[in-house]
């Protein structure tokens, strides 16, 4: 029994010894240890994926972005989903995007003539969804119309040739 214990102690001491410094196995073992591969051998793919720093921090960035994106998607493009989910208790204003419903307001002016102020006044005093310089009713609250100087370009006459 004593010889078996001594043999086991000798082999365990040899297992703990690092391999010779010049051999290729020692280089491989150093690479595996430094890269953390020995730690990965007992982990599942799920554990490796969830322990990655980008995944751990990413959920704090991605989740608020998805909520923000979802709010605009539901509110501006598909408000009927809220009505269906709540059984008609909550009825939101219908979407303009993707329908043939024309918007009611287009105010055109010159640059610097107060288009920002006009849009702000229409929003606050008349509770209209008026945008300034934007016509994208799918992702911005511009369902009633737009106040802009840039959209006035379409009303300009074509220049005449000088011939």
PDB file of C-alpha atoms in Angstrom:
ATOM      1  CA  UNK A   1       0.000   0.000   0.000  1.00  0.00           C
ATOM      2  CA  UNK A   2       2.829   2.367   0.813  1.00  0.00           C
ATOM      3  CA  UNK A   3       4.452   1.731  -2.545  1.00  0.00           C
ATOM      4  CA  UNK A   4       1.177   2.409  -4.360  1.00  0.00           C
ATOM      5  CA  UNK A   5       0.732   5.702  -2.467  1.00  0.00           C
ATOM      6  CA  UNK A   6       4.324   6.693  -3.238  1.00  0.00           C
ATOM      7  CA  UNK A   7       3.834   5.861  -6.937  1.00  0.00           C
ATOM      8  CA  UNK A   8       0.594   7.849  -7.049  1.00  0.00           C
ATOM      9  CA  UNK A   9       2.302  10.824  -5.364  1.00  0.00           C
ATOM     10  CA  UNK A  10       5.171  10.645  -7.866  1.00  0.00           C
ATOM     11  CA  UNK A  11       2.835  10.594 -10.860  1.00  0.00           C
ATOM     12  CA  UNK A  12       0.718  13.448  -9.475  1.00  0.00           C
ATOM     13  CA  UNK A  13       3.889  15.502  -8.970  1.00  0.00           C
ATOM     14  CA  UNK A  14       4.820  14.815 -12.593  1.00  0.00           C
ATOM     15  CA  UNK A  15       1.331  15.887 -13.750  1.00  0.00           C
ATOM     16  CA  UNK A  16       1.652  19.250 -12.018  1.00  0.00           C
ATOM     17  CA  UNK A  17       5.076  19.923 -13.494  1.00  0.00           C
ATOM     18  CA  UNK A  18       5.111  22.075 -16.593  1.00  0.00           C
ATOM     19  CA  UNK A  19       6.488  20.320 -19.658  1.00  0.00           C
ATOM     20  CA  UNK A  20       9.966  21.069 -20.868  1.00  0.00           C
ATOM     21  CA  UNK A  21      10.320  24.603 -22.124  1.00  0.00           C
ATOM     22  CA  UNK A  22      11.622  23.674 -25.559  1.00  0.00           C
ATOM     23  CA  UNK A  23       8.966  21.185 -26.601  1.00  0.00           C
ATOM     24  CA  UNK A  24       6.040  21.945 -28.909  1.00  0.00           C
ATOM     25  CA  UNK A  25       3.605  20.560 -26.359  1.00  0.00           C
ATOM     26  CA  UNK A  26       4.707  23.162 -23.826  1.00  0.00           C
ATOM     27  CA  UNK A  27       4.048  25.913 -26.373  1.00  0.00           C
ATOM     28  CA  UNK A  28       0.638  24.448 -27.110  1.00  0.00           C
ATOM     29  CA  UNK A  29      -0.154  24.210 -23.396  1.00  0.00           C
ATOM     30  CA  UNK A  30       0.939  27.822 -22.872  1.00  0.00           C
ATOM     31  CA  UNK A  31      -1.301  28.953 -25.721  1.00  0.00           C
ATOM     32  CA  UNK A  32      -4.255  26.992 -24.406  1.00  0.00           C
ATOM     33  CA  UNK A  33      -3.765  28.396 -20.897  1.00  0.00           C
ATOM     34  CA  UNK A  34      -3.248  31.994 -22.034  1.00  0.00           C
ATOM     35  CA  UNK A  35      -6.221  31.920 -24.401  1.00  0.00           C
ATOM     36  CA  UNK A  36      -8.469  30.417 -21.748  1.00  0.00           C
ATOM     37  CA  UNK A  37      -9.277  27.346 -23.808  1.00  0.00           C
ATOM     38  CA  UNK A  38      -8.973  25.092 -20.762  1.00  0.00           C
ATOM     39  CA  UNK A  39     -11.780  27.081 -19.157  1.00  0.00           C
ATOM     40  CA  UNK A  40     -13.988  26.705 -22.235  1.00  0.00           C
ATOM     41  CA  UNK A  41     -13.818  22.931 -22.390  1.00  0.00           C
ATOM     42  CA  UNK A  42     -16.445  22.441 -19.683  1.00  0.00           C
ATOM     43  CA  UNK A  43     -18.806  25.205 -20.876  1.00  0.00           C
ATOM     44  CA  UNK A  44     -21.732  24.877 -23.218  1.00  0.00           C
ATOM     45  CA  UNK A  45     -22.192  27.148 -26.225  1.00  0.00           C
ATOM     46  CA  UNK A  46     -24.970  28.967 -24.333  1.00  0.00           C
ATOM     47  CA  UNK A  47     -22.604  29.659 -21.405  1.00  0.00           C
ATOM     48  CA  UNK A  48     -19.893  30.942 -23.736  1.00  0.00           C
ATOM     49  CA  UNK A  49     -22.374  33.162 -25.594  1.00  0.00           C
ATOM     50  CA  UNK A  50     -23.980  34.648 -22.482  1.00  0.00           C
ATOM     51  CA  UNK A  51     -20.651  35.289 -20.764  1.00  0.00           C
ATOM     52  CA  UNK A  52     -19.340  37.416 -23.629  1.00  0.00           C
ATOM     53  CA  UNK A  53     -19.017  41.088 -22.592  1.00  0.00           C
ATOM     54  CA  UNK A  54     -20.894  42.416 -25.624  1.00  0.00           C
ATOM     55  CA  UNK A  55     -23.869  40.189 -24.854  1.00  0.00           C
ATOM     56  CA  UNK A  56     -23.875  41.099 -21.162  1.00  0.00           C
ATOM     57  CA  UNK A  57     -23.776  44.858 -21.899  1.00  0.00           C
ATOM     58  CA  UNK A  58     -25.673  44.693 -25.199  1.00  0.00           C
ATOM     59  CA  UNK A  59     -28.983  43.849 -23.603  1.00  0.00           C
ATOM     60  CA  UNK A  60     -28.924  47.200 -21.800  1.00  0.00           C
ATOM     61  CA  UNK A  61     -28.505  48.974 -25.128  1.00  0.00           C
ATOM     62  CA  UNK A  62     -30.609  46.760 -27.361  1.00  0.00           C
ATOM     63  CA  UNK A  63     -33.675  46.447 -25.152  1.00  0.00           C
ATOM     64  CA  UNK A  64     -34.339  50.222 -24.844  1.00  0.00           C
ATOM     65  CA  UNK A  65     -33.746  50.629 -28.579  1.00  0.00           C
ATOM     66  CA  UNK A  66     -36.249  47.880 -29.383  1.00  0.00           C
ATOM     67  CA  UNK A  67     -38.809  49.464 -27.052  1.00  0.00           C
ATOM     68  CA  UNK A  68     -38.268  52.866 -28.701  1.00  0.00           C
ATOM     69  CA  UNK A  69     -38.535  51.349 -32.182  1.00  0.00           C
ATOM     70  CA  UNK A  70     -41.616  49.327 -31.208  1.00  0.00           C
ATOM     71  CA  UNK A  71     -43.376  52.387 -29.773  1.00  0.00           C
ATOM     72  CA  UNK A  72     -43.083  54.294 -33.062  1.00  0.00           C
ATOM     73  CA  UNK A  73     -43.962  51.222 -35.117  1.00  0.00           C
ATOM     74  CA  UNK A  74     -47.151  50.520 -33.161  1.00  0.00           C
ATOM     75  CA  UNK A  75     -48.205  54.126 -32.610  1.00  0.00           C
ATOM     76  CA  UNK A  76     -47.598  55.473 -36.122  1.00  0.00           C
ATOM     77  CA  UNK A  77     -47.908  52.490 -38.446  1.00  0.00           C
ATOM     78  CA  UNK A  78     -50.206  49.977 -36.734  1.00  0.00           C
ATOM     79  CA  UNK A  79     -52.322  51.573 -33.993  1.00  0.00           C
ATOM     80  CA  UNK A  80     -55.079  49.056 -34.696  1.00  0.00           C
ATOM     81  CA  UNK A  81     -53.018  46.421 -32.849  1.00  0.00           C
ATOM     82  CA  UNK A  82     -53.560  48.272 -29.562  1.00  0.00           C
ATOM     83  CA  UNK A  83     -57.298  48.405 -30.201  1.00  0.00           C
ATOM     84  CA  UNK A  84     -57.390  44.663 -30.918  1.00  0.00           C
ATOM     85  CA  UNK A  85     -55.291  43.773 -27.870  1.00  0.00           C
ATOM     86  CA  UNK A  86     -57.368  45.885 -25.484  1.00  0.00           C
ATOM     87  CA  UNK A  87     -60.684  44.799 -26.976  1.00  0.00           C
ATOM     88  CA  UNK A  88     -61.494  48.268 -28.241  1.00  0.00           C
ATOM     89  CA  UNK A  89     -61.034  50.028 -24.895  1.00  0.00           C
ATOM     90  CA  UNK A  90     -58.051  52.028 -26.180  1.00  0.00           C
ATOM     91  CA  UNK A  91     -58.543  53.552 -29.602  1.00  0.00           C
ATOM     92  CA  UNK A  92     -55.585  55.377 -31.079  1.00  0.00           C
ATOM     93  CA  UNK A  93     -55.621  57.694 -34.032  1.00  0.00           C
ATOM     94  CA  UNK A  94     -55.464  55.719 -37.304  1.00  0.00           C
ATOM     95  CA  UNK A  95     -52.266  55.526 -39.276  1.00  0.00           C
ATOM     96  CA  UNK A  96     -51.633  57.689 -42.318  1.00  0.00           C
ATOM     97  CA  UNK A  97     -48.659  55.701 -43.544  1.00  0.00           C
ATOM     98  CA  UNK A  98     -49.566  53.085 -46.116  1.00  0.00           C
ATOM     99  CA  UNK A  99     -53.034  54.507 -46.761  1.00  0.00           C
ATOM    100  CA  UNK A 100     -54.453  56.876 -49.362  1.00  0.00           C
ATOM    101  CA  UNK A 101     -55.485  59.368 -46.669  1.00  0.00           C
ATOM    102  CA  UNK A 102     -54.035  62.758 -47.586  1.00  0.00           C
ATOM    103  CA  UNK A 103     -52.550  64.969 -44.937  1.00  0.00           C
ATOM    104  CA  UNK A 104     -54.352  68.235 -44.470  1.00  0.00           C
ATOM    105  CA  UNK A 105     -51.632  70.864 -43.989  1.00  0.00           C
ATOM    106  CA  UNK A 106     -48.657  72.003 -46.035  1.00  0.00           C
ATOM    107  CA  UNK A 107     -47.424  75.459 -45.140  1.00  0.00           C
ATOM    108  CA  UNK A 108     -44.643  76.734 -47.365  1.00  0.00           C
ATOM    109  CA  UNK A 109     -42.556  79.801 -46.578  1.00  0.00           C
ATOM    110  CA  UNK A 110     -39.118  81.250 -47.166  1.00  0.00           C
ATOM    111  CA  UNK A 111     -36.086  80.306 -45.061  1.00  0.00           C
ATOM    112  CA  UNK A 112     -35.949  82.282 -41.828  1.00  0.00           C
ATOM    113  CA  UNK A 113     -39.599  83.312 -41.948  1.00  0.00           C
ATOM    114  CA  UNK A 114     -40.671  81.477 -38.802  1.00  0.00           C
ATOM    115  CA  UNK A 115     -41.527  77.989 -40.003  1.00  0.00           C
ATOM    116  CA  UNK A 116     -40.194  76.427 -36.789  1.00  0.00           C
ATOM    117  CA  UNK A 117     -42.333  78.765 -34.696  1.00  0.00           C
ATOM    118  CA  UNK A 118     -45.386  78.122 -36.876  1.00  0.00           C
ATOM    119  CA  UNK A 119     -45.011  74.348 -36.510  1.00  0.00           C
ATOM    120  CA  UNK A 120     -44.605  74.720 -32.752  1.00  0.00           C
ATOM    121  CA  UNK A 121     -47.707  76.917 -32.458  1.00  0.00           C
ATOM    122  CA  UNK A 122     -49.847  74.534 -34.513  1.00  0.00           C
ATOM    123  CA  UNK A 123     -48.697  71.626 -32.362  1.00  0.00           C
ATOM    124  CA  UNK A 124     -49.310  73.319 -29.033  1.00  0.00           C
ATOM    125  CA  UNK A 125     -52.418  75.433 -29.678  1.00  0.00           C
ATOM    126  CA  UNK A 126     -54.368  73.265 -32.106  1.00  0.00           C
ATOM    127  CA  UNK A 127     -52.997  69.865 -31.004  1.00  0.00           C
ATOM    128  CA  UNK A 128     -52.083  68.966 -34.566  1.00  0.00           C
ATOM    129  CA  UNK A 129     -49.340  66.537 -35.458  1.00  0.00           C
ATOM    130  CA  UNK A 130     -47.348  68.959 -37.578  1.00  0.00           C
ATOM    131  CA  UNK A 131     -43.718  68.422 -38.431  1.00  0.00           C
ATOM    132  CA  UNK A 132     -41.104  70.903 -39.510  1.00  0.00           C
ATOM    133  CA  UNK A 133     -39.324  69.952 -42.699  1.00  0.00           C
ATOM    134  CA  UNK A 134     -40.316  66.300 -42.449  1.00  0.00           C
ATOM    135  CA  UNK A 135     -43.005  64.424 -44.312  1.00  0.00           C
ATOM    136  CA  UNK A 136     -42.268  60.924 -43.036  1.00  0.00           C
ATOM    137  CA  UNK A 137     -45.479  60.003 -41.250  1.00  0.00           C
ATOM    138  CA  UNK A 138     -44.269  56.432 -40.761  1.00  0.00           C
ATOM    139  CA  UNK A 139     -41.599  57.303 -38.168  1.00  0.00           C
ATOM    140  CA  UNK A 140     -42.411  60.867 -37.058  1.00  0.00           C
ATOM    141  CA  UNK A 141     -45.550  62.489 -35.718  1.00  0.00           C
ATOM    142  CA  UNK A 142     -46.427  64.399 -38.890  1.00  0.00           C
ATOM    143  CA  UNK A 143     -49.806  62.851 -39.628  1.00  0.00           C
ATOM    144  CA  UNK A 144     -51.551  66.215 -40.074  1.00  0.00           C
ATOM    145  CA  UNK A 145     -48.962  67.889 -42.226  1.00  0.00           C
ATOM    146  CA  UNK A 146     -45.731  69.794 -42.557  1.00  0.00           C
ATOM    147  CA  UNK A 147     -44.459  73.336 -42.243  1.00  0.00           C
ATOM    148  CA  UNK A 148     -41.390  73.801 -44.379  1.00  0.00           C
ATOM    149  CA  UNK A 149     -39.531  76.116 -46.682  1.00  0.00           C
ATOM    150  CA  UNK A 150     -37.791  73.213 -48.436  1.00  0.00           C
ATOM    151  CA  UNK A 151     -41.057  71.761 -49.738  1.00  0.00           C
ATOM    152  CA  UNK A 152     -41.732  75.077 -51.514  1.00  0.00           C
ATOM    153  CA  UNK A 153     -39.194  74.101 -54.157  1.00  0.00           C
ATOM    154  CA  UNK A 154     -41.825  72.013 -55.874  1.00  0.00           C
ATOM    155  CA  UNK A 155     -43.929  75.142 -56.492  1.00  0.00           C
ATOM    156  CA  UNK A 156     -41.136  77.003 -58.316  1.00  0.00           C
ATOM    157  CA  UNK A 157     -41.547  77.491 -62.047  1.00  0.00           C
ATOM    158  CA  UNK A 158     -39.057  75.914 -64.377  1.00  0.00           C
ATOM    159  CA  UNK A 159     -36.354  78.275 -65.599  1.00  0.00           C
ATOM    160  CA  UNK A 160     -36.625  79.425 -69.228  1.00  0.00           C
ATOM    161  CA  UNK A 161     -33.776  78.925 -71.642  1.00  0.00           C
ATOM    162  CA  UNK A 162     -31.790  82.043 -72.536  1.00  0.00           C
ATOM    163  CA  UNK A 163     -31.638  81.259 -76.248  1.00  0.00           C
TER     164      UNK A 163
END
